[in-house]
Amino acid sequence: MYLVFLGAPGAGKGTQATRVCEKYNIPHISTGDILRANIKAGTPLGVEAKGYIDKGLLVPDEVVIGLVKDRLAQEDCKQGFLLDGFPRTLEQAKALNGFARITNAVNIEVDEELVVKRIAGRRMCKCGESYHISWYNSDVCAKCGSKLYQRDDDKEQTVKARLDVYKKQTAPLIEYYAQTGVLSNVDGAQEMQKVFEDIVRVIDDND
Ligand code: ADP
Ligand code: ADP
Ligand code: ZN
């Protein structure tokens, strides 16, 4: 299975991706996580990416396309993978089409009001797990024990820019994948376990 998750920032892609990848034993490839790891390590890629991420803008297509292409060429991606946060533009989707055959694009649908609430209360761990202040009241990760933090780009002033970018540049991918016949929509406003069950159902139906 060669999966793509679509959905606005805060829709729950990362949360569900972790669980889906555990279930099917496939690698979880989050371009956001890869970029943040590079920022933390101070690599040239991280330095370049930070300028865009801090403004709520997308990192240039050629940068992320190269990154994903290299990652998908690795051995552990041969039997399947889940892309979370990529593609985010039509250019990225077309490039991806040149080096992978996507079997399912799962669009996690959440309206803007809820997405804003989810982003505002999100707390992240460097292992990739995310939590929300409405249901998690510790400041350390239940999975790895690291201290949780709020992403700089989750603060109010950047969120609006990210949502605008999503609407203009990423939402058109829903139509793109609908046309290739691999799109499924899942109601992301439900509780986590329900969303997970719906995702599993659409993936299994497709196989
Ligand atoms: P979210 O989970 O809120 O959707 P991500 O962690 O996926 O956010 O991405 C955080 C930021 O990293 C984005 O706002 C963007 O600047 C950058 N980024 C991540 N993936 C991509 C991509 N595929 N193309 C361009 N920029 C990206
Ligand atoms: P994305 O990767 O799409 O940006 P996340 O998976 O990081 O989104 O989720 C955004 C926030 O919403 C996090 O704080 C997460 O804990 C919370 N969240 C995700 N899914 C649900 C859900 N079904 N119900 C309630 N909160 C959720
Ligand atoms: Zn952790």
Coordinates of C-alpha atoms and ligand atoms in Angstrom, one line a residue:
M1 CA 0.0 0.0 0.0
Y2 CA 1.3 3.4 -1.1
L3 CA -0.7 6.0 0.8
V4 CA -1.0 9.7 0.9
F5 CA -2.8 11.7 3.6
L6 CA -4.5 14.9 2.6
G7 CA -6.0 17.4 5.0
A8 CA -5.7 20.9 6.4
P9 CA -3.0 21.7 9.0
G10 CA -4.4 20.3 12.3
A11 CA -6.8 17.9 10.7
G12 CA -5.2 14.9 12.4
K13 CA -2.9 13.6 9.7
G14 CA 0.1 13.0 12.0
T15 CA -2.0 11.4 14.8
Q16 CA -3.7 9.0 12.4
A17 CA -0.5 8.3 10.4
T18 CA 1.3 7.0 13.5
R19 CA -1.5 4.5 14.2
V20 CA -2.0 3.4 10.5
C21 CA 1.7 2.8 10.0
E22 CA 1.8 0.7 13.2
K23 CA -1.1 -1.4 12.0
Y24 CA 0.2 -2.0 8.5
N25 CA 3.9 -1.9 9.4
I26 CA 4.9 0.7 6.8
P27 CA 7.1 3.7 7.2
H28 CA 5.5 7.1 8.2
I29 CA 7.1 9.8 6.1
S30 CA 6.2 13.2 7.3
T31 CA 7.9 16.0 5.5
G32 CA 7.1 18.4 8.4
D33 CA 8.9 16.0 10.8
I34 CA 11.9 15.7 8.5
L35 CA 12.1 19.4 8.1
R36 CA 11.9 20.0 11.8
A37 CA 14.6 17.4 12.5
N38 CA 16.8 19.3 10.0
I39 CA 16.1 22.6 11.7
K40 CA 17.0 21.1 15.1
A41 CA 20.2 19.6 13.7
G42 CA 21.1 22.9 12.0
T43 CA 21.7 21.3 8.6
P44 CA 21.8 23.6 5.5
L45 CA 18.3 22.2 4.5
G46 CA 17.0 23.1 8.0
V47 CA 18.4 26.6 7.8
E48 CA 16.8 27.1 4.4
A49 CA 13.4 25.6 5.4
K50 CA 13.1 27.5 8.7
G51 CA 12.7 30.8 6.8
Y52 CA 9.6 29.5 5.0
I53 CA 8.1 27.5 7.9
D54 CA 8.3 30.5 10.3
K55 CA 6.3 32.5 7.9
G56 CA 3.7 29.8 7.3
L57 CA 4.8 29.4 3.7
L58 CA 5.7 26.2 1.8
V59 CA 9.3 25.2 1.4
P60 CA 10.1 25.3 -2.3
D61 CA 8.9 22.3 -4.4
E62 CA 12.3 21.3 -5.7
V63 CA 13.6 21.0 -2.1
V64 CA 10.8 18.8 -0.7
I65 CA 10.5 16.8 -3.9
G66 CA 14.2 15.9 -3.8
L67 CA 13.8 15.0 -0.1
V68 CA 10.9 12.6 -0.7
K69 CA 12.3 11.1 -3.8
D70 CA 15.5 10.1 -1.8
R71 CA 13.4 8.8 1.1
L72 CA 11.1 6.6 -1.1
A73 CA 14.2 5.1 -2.8
Q74 CA 15.2 3.5 0.5
E75 CA 14.7 -0.2 1.0
D76 CA 12.0 0.1 3.7
C77 CA 9.6 1.8 1.3
K78 CA 9.5 -1.0 -1.2
Q79 CA 6.5 -2.7 0.3
G80 CA 4.6 0.5 1.0
F81 CA 4.7 3.8 2.8
L82 CA 2.5 6.6 4.1
L83 CA 3.2 10.1 3.0
D84 CA 2.0 12.7 5.6
G85 CA 2.1 16.3 4.5
F86 CA 3.4 15.6 1.0
P87 CA 2.3 16.4 -1.7
R88 CA 1.1 19.9 -0.9
T89 CA 1.1 21.4 -4.4
L90 CA 0.1 20.2 -7.8
E91 CA 3.7 20.3 -8.8
Q92 CA 4.7 18.0 -6.0
A93 CA 1.8 15.6 -6.9
K94 CA 2.9 15.5 -10.5
A95 CA 6.5 14.9 -9.5
L96 CA 5.4 12.1 -7.1
N97 CA 3.5 10.5 -9.9
G98 CA 6.8 10.1 -11.7
F99 CA 8.5 8.0 -9.0
A100 CA 5.7 6.3 -7.1
R101 CA 2.2 4.8 -7.8
I102 CA -0.2 6.0 -5.1
T103 CA -2.9 3.4 -4.3
N104 CA -4.9 5.5 -1.8
A105 CA -5.2 9.2 -1.1
V106 CA -7.1 9.6 2.2
N107 CA -8.5 13.1 2.7
I108 CA -9.2 13.9 6.4
E109 CA -11.9 16.4 6.4
V110 CA -12.2 18.9 9.3
D111 CA -13.8 22.4 9.0
E112 CA -11.8 25.5 9.6
E113 CA -13.2 26.4 13.0
L114 CA -12.2 23.0 14.5
V115 CA -8.8 23.0 12.8
V116 CA -8.0 26.4 14.4
K117 CA -8.9 24.9 17.8
R118 CA -6.8 21.8 17.2
I119 CA -3.7 23.8 16.2
A120 CA -4.1 26.2 19.1
G121 CA -4.0 23.5 21.7
R122 CA -1.5 21.2 20.0
R123 CA 1.6 20.1 21.9
M124 CA 4.3 18.2 20.0
C125 CA 7.0 15.8 20.9
K126 CA 10.2 15.5 19.0
C127 CA 9.4 11.8 18.3
G128 CA 6.5 13.0 16.1
E129 CA 3.6 12.3 18.5
S130 CA 1.2 15.1 19.1
Y131 CA -1.2 15.8 22.0
H132 CA -3.9 18.3 22.7
I133 CA -4.3 20.4 25.9
S134 CA -8.1 19.5 25.9
W135 CA -7.4 15.8 26.6
Y136 CA -3.7 15.6 27.7
N137 CA -2.5 17.4 30.8
S138 CA 1.1 16.2 31.2
D139 CA 4.0 18.0 29.7
V140 CA 6.0 14.9 28.8
C141 CA 5.4 12.5 25.9
A142 CA 3.6 9.2 26.9
K143 CA 5.5 7.4 24.3
C144 CA 9.1 8.5 24.8
G145 CA 9.1 10.7 27.9
S146 CA 10.5 13.8 26.2
K147 CA 9.3 17.2 27.1
L148 CA 6.4 18.5 24.9
Y149 CA 6.5 21.9 23.2
Q150 CA 4.3 24.2 21.2
R151 CA 5.5 24.6 17.6
D152 CA 6.4 28.2 16.7
D153 CA 4.3 28.0 13.6
D154 CA 1.3 26.9 15.7
K155 CA 1.1 30.3 17.2
E156 CA -1.8 32.4 16.1
Q157 CA 0.0 34.8 13.8
T158 CA 1.3 32.0 11.5
V159 CA -1.8 29.9 11.5
K160 CA -3.8 32.2 9.2
A161 CA -1.1 32.2 6.6
R162 CA -0.9 28.4 6.8
L163 CA -4.6 28.0 6.3
D164 CA -4.5 30.4 3.3
V165 CA -1.7 28.4 1.8
Y166 CA -3.7 25.2 2.4
K167 CA -6.7 26.6 0.6
K168 CA -4.9 28.0 -2.4
Q169 CA -2.2 25.4 -3.0
T170 CA -3.1 22.1 -1.3
A171 CA -6.9 21.8 -1.4
P172 CA -6.8 21.4 -5.2
L173 CA -5.1 18.1 -4.7
I174 CA -8.4 16.6 -3.5
E175 CA -9.7 17.0 -7.0
Y176 CA -6.5 15.8 -8.5
Y177 CA -6.6 12.5 -6.6
A178 CA -10.4 12.2 -7.2
Q179 CA -9.7 12.3 -10.9
T180 CA -7.2 9.5 -10.7
G181 CA -9.8 7.4 -8.8
V182 CA -7.8 6.8 -5.5
L183 CA -9.5 9.4 -3.3
S184 CA -11.4 8.6 -0.1
N185 CA -12.9 11.2 2.3
V186 CA -13.0 10.5 6.0
D187 CA -14.8 12.7 8.6
G188 CA -11.9 13.9 10.7
A189 CA -14.1 15.7 13.3
Q190 CA -15.0 12.4 15.0
E191 CA -13.1 11.1 18.0
M192 CA -9.7 9.7 17.2
Q193 CA -10.6 6.0 17.3
K194 CA -13.6 6.5 15.0
V195 CA -11.4 8.4 12.5
F196 CA -8.9 5.6 12.7
E197 CA -11.6 2.9 12.0
D198 CA -12.9 4.8 9.0
I199 CA -9.4 5.2 7.6
V200 CA -8.7 1.5 8.0
R201 CA -12.0 0.7 6.3
V202 CA -11.3 2.8 3.2
I203 CA -7.8 1.4 2.9
D204 CA -8.9 -2.2 3.3
D205 CA -11.9 -1.7 0.9
N206 CA -9.5 -0.5 -1.7
D207 CA -7.3 -3.6 -1.6
Ligands
ADP1 P1 0.8 20.4 9.7 O1 0.9 19.1 10.4 O2 0.3 21.5 10.6 O3 0.0 20.3 8.4 P2 3.5 20.0 8.8 O4 4.3 19.5 10.0 O5 3.1 19.0 7.8 O6 2.3 20.8 9.3 O7 4.4 21.1 8.1 C1 4.9 22.2 8.7 C2 5.5 23.2 7.7 O8 6.6 22.5 7.0 C3 4.6 23.7 6.6 O9 3.8 24.8 7.0 C4 5.6 24.0 5.5 O10 6.2 25.2 5.8 C5 6.6 22.9 5.7 N1 6.3 21.7 4.8 C6 5.9 20.5 5.3 N2 5.7 19.7 4.2 C7 5.8 20.4 3.1 C8 5.7 20.2 1.7 N3 5.3 19.0 1.2 N4 5.9 21.2 0.8 C9 6.3 22.4 1.3 N5 6.5 22.7 2.6 C10 6.2 21.7 3.5
ADP2 P1 -1.9 17.4 11.4 O1 -0.7 16.4 11.4 O2 -2.9 17.1 10.4 O3 -1.4 18.8 11.4 P2 -2.2 16.4 14.2 O4 -2.3 15.0 14.1 O5 -1.0 17.0 14.8 O6 -2.6 17.2 12.8 O7 -3.5 16.9 15.1 C1 -3.7 18.3 15.4 C2 -4.1 18.4 16.9 O8 -5.4 17.9 17.0 C3 -3.2 17.7 17.9 O9 -3.2 18.4 19.1 C4 -3.9 16.3 18.1 O10 -3.7 15.8 19.4 C5 -5.4 16.7 18.0 N1 -6.3 15.7 17.4 C6 -6.0 15.0 16.2 N2 -7.1 14.2 15.9 C7 -8.0 14.4 16.9 C8 -9.3 13.9 17.1 N3 -9.9 13.0 16.3 N4 -10.0 14.4 18.1 C9 -9.5 15.3 19.0 N5 -8.2 15.9 18.8 C10 -7.5 15.4 17.8
ZN3 ZN 7.7 11.4 22.2

